[in-house]
Amino acid sequence: MKSHPIAGLTPGQRAWRHIKGGILILLLIAFACWASWWWLILLPLLIDFYFTRWINWRYLREHPNPTVRLLGGLVEDIIFVVFTVSIIFTYFFQNFAIPSSSLEKTLLIGDYLFVNKLSYGPRVPMTPVAFPLAHNTILGHKSYLDEPSLPYRRLKGFGKVERNDLVVFNFPAGDTVALNMPNPDYYTLCATYGRDAVWSDRAQFGEIVYRPVDRRDHYVKRCIGLPGERFEIRNKQVYIDGKAIANPEKMQYNYFLQTDGRALPQEILDDLEINDRDVQLIYDQRTYQPSSETGTIDGYLRYAGLSFQPTDAEGHYGAIYYLPLTEEMKTRLKAEPYVRAIAVDIAQPQNSTGVYPVDFKTPWTKDNYGPLLIPRRGLKIVLNATAVALYHRCIRNYEGHRLEVQPDGTVLIDGKPSTTYTFQQDYYFMLGDNRDMSADSRYWGFVPEDHIVGKPAFLWLSINSERPLTNGGIRWSRMMRLIHDK
């Protein structure tokens, strides 16, 4: 008769096995108290593996057939790794790549980092049946099932979202997505092309799909406005409740830079870590040819609100670039002998389109925006025409109510006439540090509390796709370091 699997162990090995089992059982109980009592389903399995051994856990690895032993061991290892990594990604830390330049110079395109979900408390998965370690697609197909679905629930974390926190969240306007054109978002596409065109032109826009909260694309921005605050931008400066706030240390604006005709040296652009894709040559006196589309350079300067002066007696303007700069970078370039002038780009009302709310006419631009009250849980608003335009997405899309406006102006919520509405969750206003090259809350609105994922914590890899890996492609100085909000 075959001996019990634990019988062959020495007393020391058996004691060590019991100690490990006891520690894991205590950790499982603590995890179940924090996450969900359903996790205690695993308790009998742990007890059997480390103590009783009624199940022959080594069956596949000890099978007489070598092929079964090989495949069985491989399957066991894959299941263990996938299960463990899935738990870590769901409740503790998750890998994330920076896809855009909206937070430069704080975070760069090509930065790979871990997001700390314990900062604000991890969410219990809302779509629990999904392919492991895949977000919303795998091999071009949906990676999850819409049903069963669970209501929003956040576990206790170490803190709450504060001003100037870098925050990873699910893209709020990503609830509906045109697969062939995910950027700009679906609602901006409908405002630009018309809803019928977006739905009917599959060749251009692709299939239109809905995604639940936890399967929407991930974004990372800086939290500037908190629940219940009044947010405003005046000439690029952010005001909260009427008071100017301190700007992030590495915040960037877009500038027009005029030289005497010489090109900006690549060495300086590399030294300042300005991506080639972010530098535009607007005007070069050697090649510029006015046309019916571009007009004269003088007309363009008036259109952009610039007062640059000619660089020679023939009325040429040297070379004019358009690029993002921090205050420190601006000071550095001003000192270069060939730089004649630098002027910040201020969006003109007649040139600015697409700011939130996209379906409501306002004089707002990305540089002069608001004032706008940020909703908080328990805040009651009067449902007039302006309030409906500003907050209907919160009421419909994020809080799940049916909102209708009758021809006589009566507002119906879930079929009942309503003159007021009380918000059910907190909202946040997010901006990018690269203010003029960031698709943020100025364009798609508020970030609901249930969309918050976590805080960037650790940068482990940084790759510059514009350079060969062996010649500046790996940013060694940025790797293996903690990420600081400010």
Short mmCIF file of C-alpha atoms in Angstrom, two decimals:
data_model
loop_
_atom_site.label_atom_id
_atom_site.label_comp_id
_atom_site.label_asym_id
_atom_site.label_seq_id
_atom_site.Cartn_x
_atom_site.Cartn_y
_atom_site.Cartn_z
CA MET A 1 0.00 0.00 0.00
CA LYS A 2 1.29 3.44 -0.94
CA SER A 3 2.44 5.51 2.05
CA HIS A 4 0.93 8.87 2.95
CA PRO A 5 2.77 11.74 1.15
CA ILE A 6 3.72 13.40 4.45
CA ALA A 7 4.86 10.17 6.06
CA GLY A 8 8.21 10.21 4.25
CA LEU A 9 9.19 13.61 5.60
CA THR A 10 11.56 14.08 8.48
CA PRO A 11 10.16 15.68 11.66
CA GLY A 12 11.97 18.93 10.76
CA GLN A 13 10.56 18.96 7.22
CA ARG A 14 7.10 18.18 8.53
CA ALA A 15 7.29 21.00 11.11
CA TRP A 16 8.49 23.48 8.48
CA ARG A 17 5.66 22.41 6.16
CA HIS A 18 3.12 22.98 8.93
CA ILE A 19 4.62 26.40 9.75
CA LYS A 20 4.37 27.50 6.10
CA GLY A 21 0.83 26.16 5.90
CA GLY A 22 -0.17 27.97 9.10
CA ILE A 23 1.25 31.27 7.84
CA LEU A 24 -0.54 30.95 4.48
CA ILE A 25 -3.83 30.05 6.18
CA LEU A 26 -3.59 33.13 8.41
CA LEU A 27 -2.79 35.29 5.36
CA LEU A 28 -5.78 33.82 3.50
CA ILE A 29 -8.10 34.55 6.44
CA ALA A 30 -6.77 38.13 6.69
CA PHE A 31 -7.18 38.58 2.91
CA ALA A 32 -10.75 37.23 3.09
CA CYS A 33 -11.59 39.66 5.91
CA TRP A 34 -10.36 42.52 3.69
CA ALA A 35 -11.53 41.42 0.24
CA SER A 36 -14.41 38.97 0.54
CA TRP A 37 -15.37 35.95 2.64
CA TRP A 38 -15.76 34.00 -0.62
CA TRP A 39 -11.98 33.56 -0.63
CA LEU A 40 -12.37 31.14 2.30
CA ILE A 41 -13.43 28.58 -0.32
CA LEU A 42 -9.68 28.01 -0.72
CA LEU A 43 -9.20 27.25 2.99
CA PRO A 44 -9.95 23.47 2.79
CA LEU A 45 -7.50 23.15 -0.11
CA LEU A 46 -4.71 24.86 1.85
CA ILE A 47 -5.40 22.70 4.90
CA ASP A 48 -5.26 19.54 2.82
CA PHE A 49 -2.11 20.57 0.90
CA TYR A 50 -0.08 21.38 4.01
CA PHE A 51 -1.62 19.09 6.65
CA THR A 52 -4.00 16.24 5.76
CA ARG A 53 -3.08 15.36 2.15
CA TRP A 54 -6.31 13.54 1.32
CA ILE A 55 -5.78 14.71 -2.27
CA ASN A 56 -2.73 13.38 -4.10
CA TRP A 57 -1.35 16.74 -5.22
CA ARG A 58 1.71 15.10 -6.81
CA TYR A 59 -0.29 12.76 -9.05
CA LEU A 60 0.69 14.41 -12.36
CA ARG A 61 4.32 15.02 -11.42
CA GLU A 62 4.72 11.38 -10.26
CA HIS A 63 2.80 9.76 -13.14
CA PRO A 64 4.61 6.78 -14.71
CA ASN A 65 4.19 8.23 -18.21
CA PRO A 66 6.98 10.82 -18.79
CA THR A 67 4.84 12.86 -21.22
CA VAL A 68 2.07 13.19 -18.64
CA ARG A 69 4.68 14.19 -16.03
CA LEU A 70 6.10 16.87 -18.33
CA LEU A 71 2.75 18.31 -19.45
CA GLY A 72 1.20 17.99 -16.01
CA GLY A 73 4.07 19.88 -14.37
CA LEU A 74 3.89 22.58 -17.05
CA VAL A 75 0.13 23.00 -16.59
CA GLU A 76 0.52 23.20 -12.80
CA ASP A 77 3.20 25.87 -13.11
CA ILE A 78 1.17 27.95 -15.60
CA ILE A 79 -1.97 27.79 -13.43
CA PHE A 80 -0.01 28.80 -10.33
CA VAL A 81 1.74 31.73 -12.06
CA VAL A 82 -1.43 33.02 -13.77
CA PHE A 83 -3.46 32.75 -10.55
CA THR A 84 -0.80 34.49 -8.44
CA VAL A 85 -0.14 37.30 -10.94
CA SER A 86 -3.90 37.82 -11.44
CA ILE A 87 -4.35 38.30 -7.68
CA ILE A 88 -1.44 40.74 -7.56
CA PHE A 89 -2.70 42.72 -10.57
CA THR A 90 -6.28 42.83 -9.29
CA TYR A 91 -5.67 43.82 -5.68
CA PHE A 92 -2.14 45.21 -5.26
CA PHE A 93 -0.03 46.35 -8.23
CA GLN A 94 -0.52 46.42 -11.99
CA ASN A 95 1.84 47.11 -14.87
CA PHE A 96 1.03 50.19 -16.97
CA ALA A 97 2.69 51.87 -19.98
CA ILE A 98 2.55 55.62 -20.67
CA PRO A 99 0.89 55.95 -24.11
CA SER A 100 0.95 59.73 -24.66
CA SER A 101 2.90 62.89 -23.88
CA SER A 102 0.22 64.44 -21.67
CA LEU A 103 2.36 64.23 -18.51
CA GLU A 104 5.76 65.12 -19.91
CA LYS A 105 8.19 65.92 -18.32
CA THR A 106 6.86 64.08 -15.28
CA LEU A 107 6.15 60.83 -17.14
CA LEU A 108 7.35 60.17 -20.68
CA ILE A 109 6.02 58.14 -23.59
CA GLY A 110 7.63 54.73 -23.23
CA ASP A 111 7.75 54.73 -19.42
CA TYR A 112 6.67 51.41 -17.91
CA LEU A 113 5.52 51.57 -14.33
CA PHE A 114 3.66 49.76 -11.59
CA VAL A 115 0.38 51.25 -10.37
CA ASN A 116 -0.24 50.98 -6.62
CA LYS A 117 -3.88 49.98 -6.16
CA LEU A 118 -3.57 50.10 -2.36
CA SER A 119 -3.17 53.90 -2.47
CA TYR A 120 -6.93 54.47 -2.72
CA GLY A 121 -8.09 50.89 -2.21
CA PRO A 122 -8.53 48.35 -5.03
CA ARG A 123 -11.91 47.81 -6.65
CA VAL A 124 -13.58 44.43 -6.57
CA PRO A 125 -13.74 43.31 -10.24
CA MET A 126 -17.05 44.34 -11.82
CA THR A 127 -16.69 41.87 -14.70
CA PRO A 128 -15.17 38.85 -12.90
CA VAL A 129 -15.34 36.40 -15.83
CA ALA A 130 -12.47 37.37 -18.11
CA PHE A 131 -9.38 35.98 -19.80
CA PRO A 132 -6.53 36.19 -17.27
CA LEU A 133 -4.10 39.12 -17.50
CA ALA A 134 -5.97 40.71 -20.45
CA HIS A 135 -7.68 44.09 -20.09
CA ASN A 136 -10.42 44.50 -22.70
CA THR A 137 -9.22 42.66 -25.81
CA ILE A 138 -7.20 39.58 -26.71
CA LEU A 139 -6.25 38.60 -30.25
CA GLY A 140 -8.67 41.23 -31.56
CA HIS A 141 -11.65 39.95 -29.57
CA LYS A 142 -13.37 40.94 -26.34
CA SER A 143 -11.54 39.40 -23.38
CA TYR A 144 -14.41 39.38 -20.86
CA LEU A 145 -18.08 38.48 -20.42
CA ASP A 146 -20.60 41.22 -19.66
CA GLU A 147 -22.50 38.85 -17.37
CA PRO A 148 -22.31 38.12 -14.53
CA SER A 149 -21.47 41.63 -13.35
CA LEU A 150 -20.91 42.94 -9.84
CA PRO A 151 -21.77 46.38 -8.39
CA TYR A 152 -19.00 48.87 -7.65
CA ARG A 153 -17.22 48.19 -4.36
CA ARG A 154 -13.87 49.57 -3.26
CA LEU A 155 -11.79 47.91 -0.57
CA LYS A 156 -10.14 49.95 2.16
CA GLY A 157 -6.87 51.53 1.08
CA PHE A 158 -4.20 53.77 2.54
CA GLY A 159 -5.75 57.11 1.57
CA LYS A 160 -7.91 59.08 -0.82
CA VAL A 161 -7.29 61.13 -3.94
CA GLU A 162 -5.70 64.50 -3.12
CA ARG A 163 -4.82 67.53 -5.20
CA ASN A 164 -1.75 67.07 -7.42
CA ASP A 165 -1.83 63.28 -7.11
CA LEU A 166 -0.91 61.41 -10.27
CA VAL A 167 -3.89 59.10 -10.80
CA VAL A 168 -4.49 56.12 -13.10
CA PHE A 169 -8.17 55.71 -13.98
CA ASN A 170 -10.50 54.14 -16.51
CA PHE A 171 -11.29 56.60 -19.28
CA PRO A 172 -14.81 57.91 -18.49
CA ALA A 173 -15.73 58.71 -22.11
CA GLY A 174 -14.53 55.23 -23.06
CA ASP A 175 -17.88 53.66 -22.18
CA THR A 176 -18.67 53.74 -25.92
CA VAL A 177 -15.85 53.23 -28.43
CA ALA A 178 -15.53 53.41 -32.20
CA LEU A 179 -12.97 50.64 -32.65
CA ASN A 180 -11.34 52.08 -35.78
CA MET A 181 -11.07 55.56 -34.26
CA PRO A 182 -10.79 55.40 -30.44
CA ASN A 183 -9.21 58.86 -30.31
CA PRO A 184 -10.87 61.34 -30.17
CA ASP A 185 -13.54 59.77 -27.99
CA TYR A 186 -16.91 58.60 -29.29
CA TYR A 187 -18.83 61.65 -28.00
CA THR A 188 -16.43 64.08 -29.68
CA LEU A 189 -16.77 62.08 -32.90
CA CYS A 190 -20.56 62.35 -32.71
CA ALA A 191 -20.36 66.10 -32.09
CA THR A 192 -17.95 66.49 -35.03
CA TYR A 193 -19.39 64.11 -37.66
CA GLY A 194 -22.91 63.43 -36.39
CA ARG A 195 -24.12 60.31 -34.59
CA ASP A 196 -25.70 58.79 -37.70
CA ALA A 197 -22.44 59.08 -39.64
CA VAL A 198 -20.41 57.49 -36.83
CA TRP A 199 -22.78 54.52 -36.60
CA SER A 200 -23.27 54.02 -40.34
CA ASP A 201 -19.71 54.46 -41.68
CA ARG A 202 -18.11 51.20 -40.48
CA ALA A 203 -15.20 51.58 -42.90
CA GLN A 204 -14.03 54.77 -41.21
CA PHE A 205 -15.19 54.36 -37.61
CA GLY A 206 -15.49 50.60 -37.23
CA GLU A 207 -17.80 48.73 -34.89
CA ILE A 208 -19.32 50.74 -32.01
CA VAL A 209 -18.96 48.85 -28.71
CA TYR A 210 -19.88 49.46 -25.08
CA ARG A 211 -17.39 48.73 -22.29
CA PRO A 212 -18.13 48.39 -18.56
CA VAL A 213 -16.27 50.61 -16.10
CA ASP A 214 -13.37 48.30 -15.25
CA ARG A 215 -12.77 47.37 -18.92
CA ARG A 216 -12.39 50.93 -20.21
CA ASP A 217 -8.95 52.06 -21.36
CA HIS A 218 -6.50 53.29 -18.74
CA TYR A 219 -5.46 56.96 -18.59
CA VAL A 220 -3.05 58.72 -16.23
CA LYS A 221 -3.37 62.43 -15.35
CA ARG A 222 -2.85 64.76 -12.41
CA CYS A 223 -5.81 65.45 -10.14
CA ILE A 224 -6.29 69.23 -9.98
CA GLY A 225 -9.93 69.65 -8.93
CA LEU A 226 -11.53 67.81 -6.00
CA PRO A 227 -15.22 67.02 -5.30
CA GLY A 228 -17.29 70.09 -4.44
CA GLU A 229 -14.71 72.62 -5.67
CA ARG A 230 -15.22 75.27 -8.31
CA PHE A 231 -12.64 74.88 -11.10
CA GLU A 232 -11.56 77.65 -13.45
CA ILE A 233 -8.70 78.47 -15.83
CA ARG A 234 -7.81 82.09 -16.63
CA ASN A 235 -5.07 82.64 -19.21
CA LYS A 236 -3.70 79.15 -18.51
CA GLN A 237 -3.56 79.61 -14.71
CA VAL A 238 -5.79 77.25 -12.70
CA TYR A 239 -8.01 78.73 -9.99
CA ILE A 240 -9.81 76.68 -7.34
CA ASP A 241 -12.70 78.42 -5.58
CA GLY A 242 -11.40 81.72 -6.96
CA LYS A 243 -7.79 81.32 -5.77
CA ALA A 244 -4.78 80.60 -7.99
CA ILE A 245 -3.06 77.33 -7.11
CA ALA A 246 0.62 76.40 -7.38
CA ASN A 247 1.51 74.78 -10.69
CA PRO A 248 3.29 71.41 -10.95
CA GLU A 249 7.07 71.76 -11.05
CA LYS A 250 7.45 70.26 -14.54
CA MET A 251 4.31 71.70 -16.14
CA GLN A 252 4.65 72.56 -19.83
CA TYR A 253 2.90 74.96 -22.18
CA ASN A 254 3.21 75.18 -25.95
CA TYR A 255 5.30 78.09 -27.21
CA PHE A 256 6.07 79.76 -30.50
CA LEU A 257 9.85 80.18 -30.75
CA GLN A 258 11.46 82.47 -33.32
CA THR A 259 15.10 82.16 -34.38
CA ASP A 260 17.21 84.33 -36.68
CA GLY A 261 16.81 81.67 -39.36
CA ARG A 262 19.05 79.00 -37.86
CA ALA A 263 17.53 75.60 -37.05
CA LEU A 264 17.19 74.44 -33.46
CA PRO A 265 20.15 72.08 -32.88
CA GLN A 266 19.20 68.45 -32.37
CA GLU A 267 21.68 68.32 -29.48
CA ILE A 268 19.69 70.89 -27.52
CA LEU A 269 16.37 69.16 -28.25
CA ASP A 270 17.86 65.86 -27.04
CA ASP A 271 19.37 67.51 -23.96
CA LEU A 272 15.98 69.00 -23.08
CA GLU A 273 14.34 65.61 -23.79
CA ILE A 274 11.90 67.08 -26.32
CA ASN A 275 10.40 64.40 -28.55
CA ASP A 276 10.89 64.93 -32.28
CA ARG A 277 7.16 64.39 -32.78
CA ASP A 278 6.39 67.38 -30.53
CA VAL A 279 8.48 69.90 -32.51
CA GLN A 280 6.77 71.62 -35.45
CA LEU A 281 8.52 73.98 -37.86
CA ILE A 282 5.77 76.53 -38.57
CA TYR A 283 7.79 78.87 -40.77
CA ASP A 284 11.19 78.82 -42.48
CA GLN A 285 12.10 81.89 -44.52
CA ARG A 286 14.13 79.73 -46.94
CA THR A 287 11.23 77.49 -47.96
CA TYR A 288 7.98 79.28 -47.00
CA GLN A 289 5.59 79.85 -49.89
CA PRO A 290 2.24 81.59 -49.17
CA SER A 291 -0.82 79.86 -50.57
CA SER A 292 -4.59 80.18 -50.44
CA GLU A 293 -4.59 77.68 -47.57
CA THR A 294 -1.71 78.97 -45.42
CA GLY A 295 -1.99 82.66 -46.29
CA THR A 296 0.87 85.06 -45.59
CA ILE A 297 3.05 84.69 -42.52
CA ASP A 298 1.82 88.10 -41.30
CA GLY A 299 -1.75 86.87 -41.46
CA TYR A 300 -0.84 83.72 -39.56
CA LEU A 301 0.91 85.73 -36.84
CA ARG A 302 -2.18 87.91 -36.42
CA TYR A 303 -4.39 84.82 -36.33
CA ALA A 304 -2.24 83.30 -33.56
CA GLY A 305 -2.09 86.56 -31.63
CA LEU A 306 1.71 86.89 -32.02
CA SER A 307 3.74 90.10 -32.24
CA PHE A 308 6.99 88.70 -33.66
CA GLN A 309 9.14 91.21 -35.55
CA PRO A 310 10.95 90.59 -38.87
CA THR A 311 14.56 89.46 -38.56
CA ASP A 312 15.84 91.39 -41.59
CA ALA A 313 15.06 94.38 -43.77
CA GLU A 314 13.28 92.21 -46.34
CA GLY A 315 10.50 91.33 -43.91
CA HIS A 316 11.53 87.74 -43.24
CA TYR A 317 10.82 86.16 -39.86
CA GLY A 318 13.73 83.69 -39.67
CA ALA A 319 12.35 80.36 -38.44
CA ILE A 320 9.35 79.84 -36.18
CA TYR A 321 8.87 76.64 -34.18
CA TYR A 322 5.97 75.35 -32.13
CA LEU A 323 7.00 73.16 -29.19
CA PRO A 324 6.27 72.39 -25.49
CA LEU A 325 8.51 73.90 -22.81
CA THR A 326 8.72 74.05 -19.04
CA GLU A 327 9.67 77.37 -17.45
CA GLU A 328 13.22 76.08 -16.95
CA MET A 329 13.50 74.96 -20.58
CA LYS A 330 12.15 78.31 -21.76
CA THR A 331 14.83 80.13 -19.76
CA ARG A 332 17.52 77.88 -21.22
CA LEU A 333 16.45 78.54 -24.82
CA LYS A 334 16.08 82.28 -24.28
CA ALA A 335 19.79 82.40 -23.51
CA GLU A 336 20.73 80.97 -26.94
CA PRO A 337 22.11 83.72 -29.23
CA TYR A 338 20.04 82.70 -32.26
CA VAL A 339 16.67 82.81 -30.41
CA ARG A 340 14.87 86.10 -31.09
CA ALA A 341 11.54 85.64 -29.25
CA ILE A 342 9.43 83.11 -27.36
CA ALA A 343 5.67 83.55 -26.89
CA VAL A 344 3.20 81.25 -25.16
CA ASP A 345 0.26 79.95 -27.21
CA ILE A 346 -3.09 81.23 -25.90
CA ALA A 347 -6.12 79.60 -27.54
CA GLN A 348 -8.43 82.14 -29.14
CA PRO A 349 -12.21 81.55 -28.72
CA GLN A 350 -12.79 81.54 -32.47
CA ASN A 351 -10.05 78.92 -32.94
CA SER A 352 -10.98 76.60 -30.05
CA THR A 353 -13.41 73.70 -30.39
CA GLY A 354 -14.16 70.45 -28.66
CA VAL A 355 -13.96 71.43 -24.99
CA TYR A 356 -16.38 69.87 -22.49
CA PRO A 357 -19.34 69.89 -22.74
CA VAL A 358 -18.95 69.21 -26.47
CA ASP A 359 -22.69 69.47 -27.19
CA PHE A 360 -23.24 72.81 -25.43
CA LYS A 361 -22.16 76.24 -26.67
CA THR A 362 -19.80 78.08 -24.30
CA PRO A 363 -17.06 80.70 -24.80
CA TRP A 364 -14.61 78.38 -23.01
CA THR A 365 -11.24 77.32 -24.40
CA LYS A 366 -8.51 75.08 -23.04
CA ASP A 367 -6.76 78.21 -21.68
CA ASN A 368 -9.82 80.09 -20.37
CA TYR A 369 -12.23 77.53 -18.99
CA GLY A 370 -15.09 77.61 -16.51
CA PRO A 371 -15.95 78.29 -13.77
CA LEU A 372 -17.31 74.77 -13.36
CA LEU A 373 -18.55 73.16 -10.14
CA ILE A 374 -17.15 69.63 -9.62
CA PRO A 375 -19.85 67.27 -8.29
CA ARG A 376 -19.49 65.55 -4.93
CA ARG A 377 -21.54 62.87 -3.21
CA GLY A 378 -24.64 64.44 -1.65
CA LEU A 379 -24.42 67.72 -3.62
CA LYS A 380 -27.86 68.90 -4.82
CA ILE A 381 -28.17 70.97 -8.00
CA VAL A 382 -31.09 72.72 -9.67
CA LEU A 383 -31.86 71.11 -13.04
CA ASN A 384 -31.94 74.08 -15.39
CA ALA A 385 -30.79 73.95 -19.02
CA THR A 386 -27.14 74.76 -18.16
CA ALA A 387 -26.96 72.18 -15.37
CA VAL A 388 -28.40 69.48 -17.64
CA ALA A 389 -25.79 70.29 -20.30
CA LEU A 390 -22.91 70.19 -17.78
CA TYR A 391 -23.95 67.16 -15.75
CA HIS A 392 -26.15 64.93 -17.91
CA ARG A 393 -23.25 62.50 -18.48
CA CYS A 394 -22.81 62.14 -14.72
CA ILE A 395 -26.52 61.45 -14.25
CA ARG A 396 -26.96 59.12 -17.24
CA ASN A 397 -23.66 57.41 -17.92
CA TYR A 398 -21.99 57.29 -14.50
CA GLU A 399 -24.94 57.05 -12.10
CA GLY A 400 -27.26 55.02 -14.33
CA HIS A 401 -30.41 57.15 -14.43
CA ARG A 402 -32.67 57.81 -17.38
CA LEU A 403 -32.71 61.55 -18.02
CA GLU A 404 -35.08 63.18 -20.52
CA VAL A 405 -35.89 66.79 -21.30
CA GLN A 406 -39.44 67.42 -22.50
CA PRO A 407 -40.25 70.03 -25.21
CA ASP A 408 -41.61 72.33 -22.49
CA GLY A 409 -38.32 72.12 -20.56
CA THR A 410 -39.52 69.67 -17.91
CA VAL A 411 -36.74 67.33 -16.80
CA LEU A 412 -37.64 63.68 -16.22
CA ILE A 413 -35.36 61.40 -14.20
CA ASP A 414 -36.37 57.75 -14.43
CA GLY A 415 -39.70 58.95 -15.82
CA LYS A 416 -40.51 61.32 -12.93
CA PRO A 417 -40.52 65.14 -13.16
CA SER A 418 -37.54 66.52 -11.23
CA THR A 419 -36.34 70.05 -10.50
CA THR A 420 -33.22 68.98 -8.57
CA TYR A 421 -30.69 66.16 -8.57
CA THR A 422 -28.41 64.84 -5.80
CA PHE A 423 -25.14 63.22 -6.89
CA GLN A 424 -24.41 59.71 -5.67
CA GLN A 425 -20.60 59.70 -5.92
CA ASP A 426 -17.57 61.98 -5.92
CA TYR A 427 -15.97 63.34 -9.11
CA TYR A 428 -12.54 64.70 -9.96
CA PHE A 429 -11.07 67.06 -12.56
CA MET A 430 -7.86 65.75 -14.16
CA LEU A 431 -5.26 67.66 -16.19
CA GLY A 432 -2.01 66.71 -17.88
CA ASP A 433 1.24 68.48 -16.96
CA ASN A 434 1.83 68.98 -20.69
CA ARG A 435 -1.17 71.29 -20.68
CA ASP A 436 -1.46 72.12 -24.38
CA MET A 437 -0.93 68.54 -25.58
CA SER A 438 -3.19 66.71 -23.16
CA ALA A 439 -6.62 65.21 -23.79
CA ASP A 440 -7.97 65.65 -20.27
CA SER A 441 -11.04 66.75 -18.30
CA ARG A 442 -11.22 69.98 -20.29
CA TYR A 443 -12.29 67.85 -23.26
CA TRP A 444 -14.23 64.91 -21.82
CA GLY A 445 -15.33 66.02 -18.34
CA PHE A 446 -15.24 64.57 -14.86
CA VAL A 447 -13.66 61.36 -13.58
CA PRO A 448 -16.11 59.46 -11.32
CA GLU A 449 -14.90 57.85 -8.11
CA ASP A 450 -15.69 54.34 -9.38
CA HIS A 451 -13.27 54.86 -12.32
CA ILE A 452 -10.23 55.45 -10.08
CA VAL A 453 -7.64 52.62 -10.37
CA GLY A 454 -4.60 53.71 -8.37
CA LYS A 455 -1.44 55.79 -8.19
CA PRO A 456 1.76 55.36 -10.26
CA ALA A 457 4.37 54.10 -7.80
CA PHE A 458 7.49 52.65 -9.44
CA LEU A 459 9.10 53.20 -12.85
CA TRP A 460 10.98 50.07 -13.90
CA LEU A 461 11.66 50.65 -17.63
CA SER A 462 11.82 53.66 -19.97
CA ILE A 463 12.21 53.36 -23.76
CA ASN A 464 12.53 56.18 -26.29
CA SER A 465 10.96 54.80 -29.47
CA GLU A 466 12.49 57.61 -31.51
CA ARG A 467 16.03 56.33 -30.91
CA PRO A 468 17.76 52.96 -31.51
CA LEU A 469 17.93 50.83 -28.37
CA THR A 470 21.74 50.89 -28.48
CA ASN A 471 21.94 54.66 -29.00
CA GLY A 472 19.69 56.46 -26.55
CA GLY A 473 16.71 54.14 -26.92
CA ILE A 474 16.83 53.11 -23.26
CA ARG A 475 16.58 55.95 -20.76
CA TRP A 476 18.80 54.41 -18.10
CA SER A 477 18.58 57.42 -15.78
CA ARG A 478 14.81 57.04 -15.40
CA MET A 479 14.71 53.34 -14.60
CA MET A 480 14.20 51.57 -11.26
CA ARG A 481 13.01 54.58 -9.29
CA LEU A 482 10.03 55.65 -7.23
CA ILE A 483 7.56 58.09 -8.78
CA HIS A 484 6.92 61.30 -6.86
CA ASP A 485 3.67 63.18 -7.45
CA LYS A 486 4.99 66.70 -7.32
#
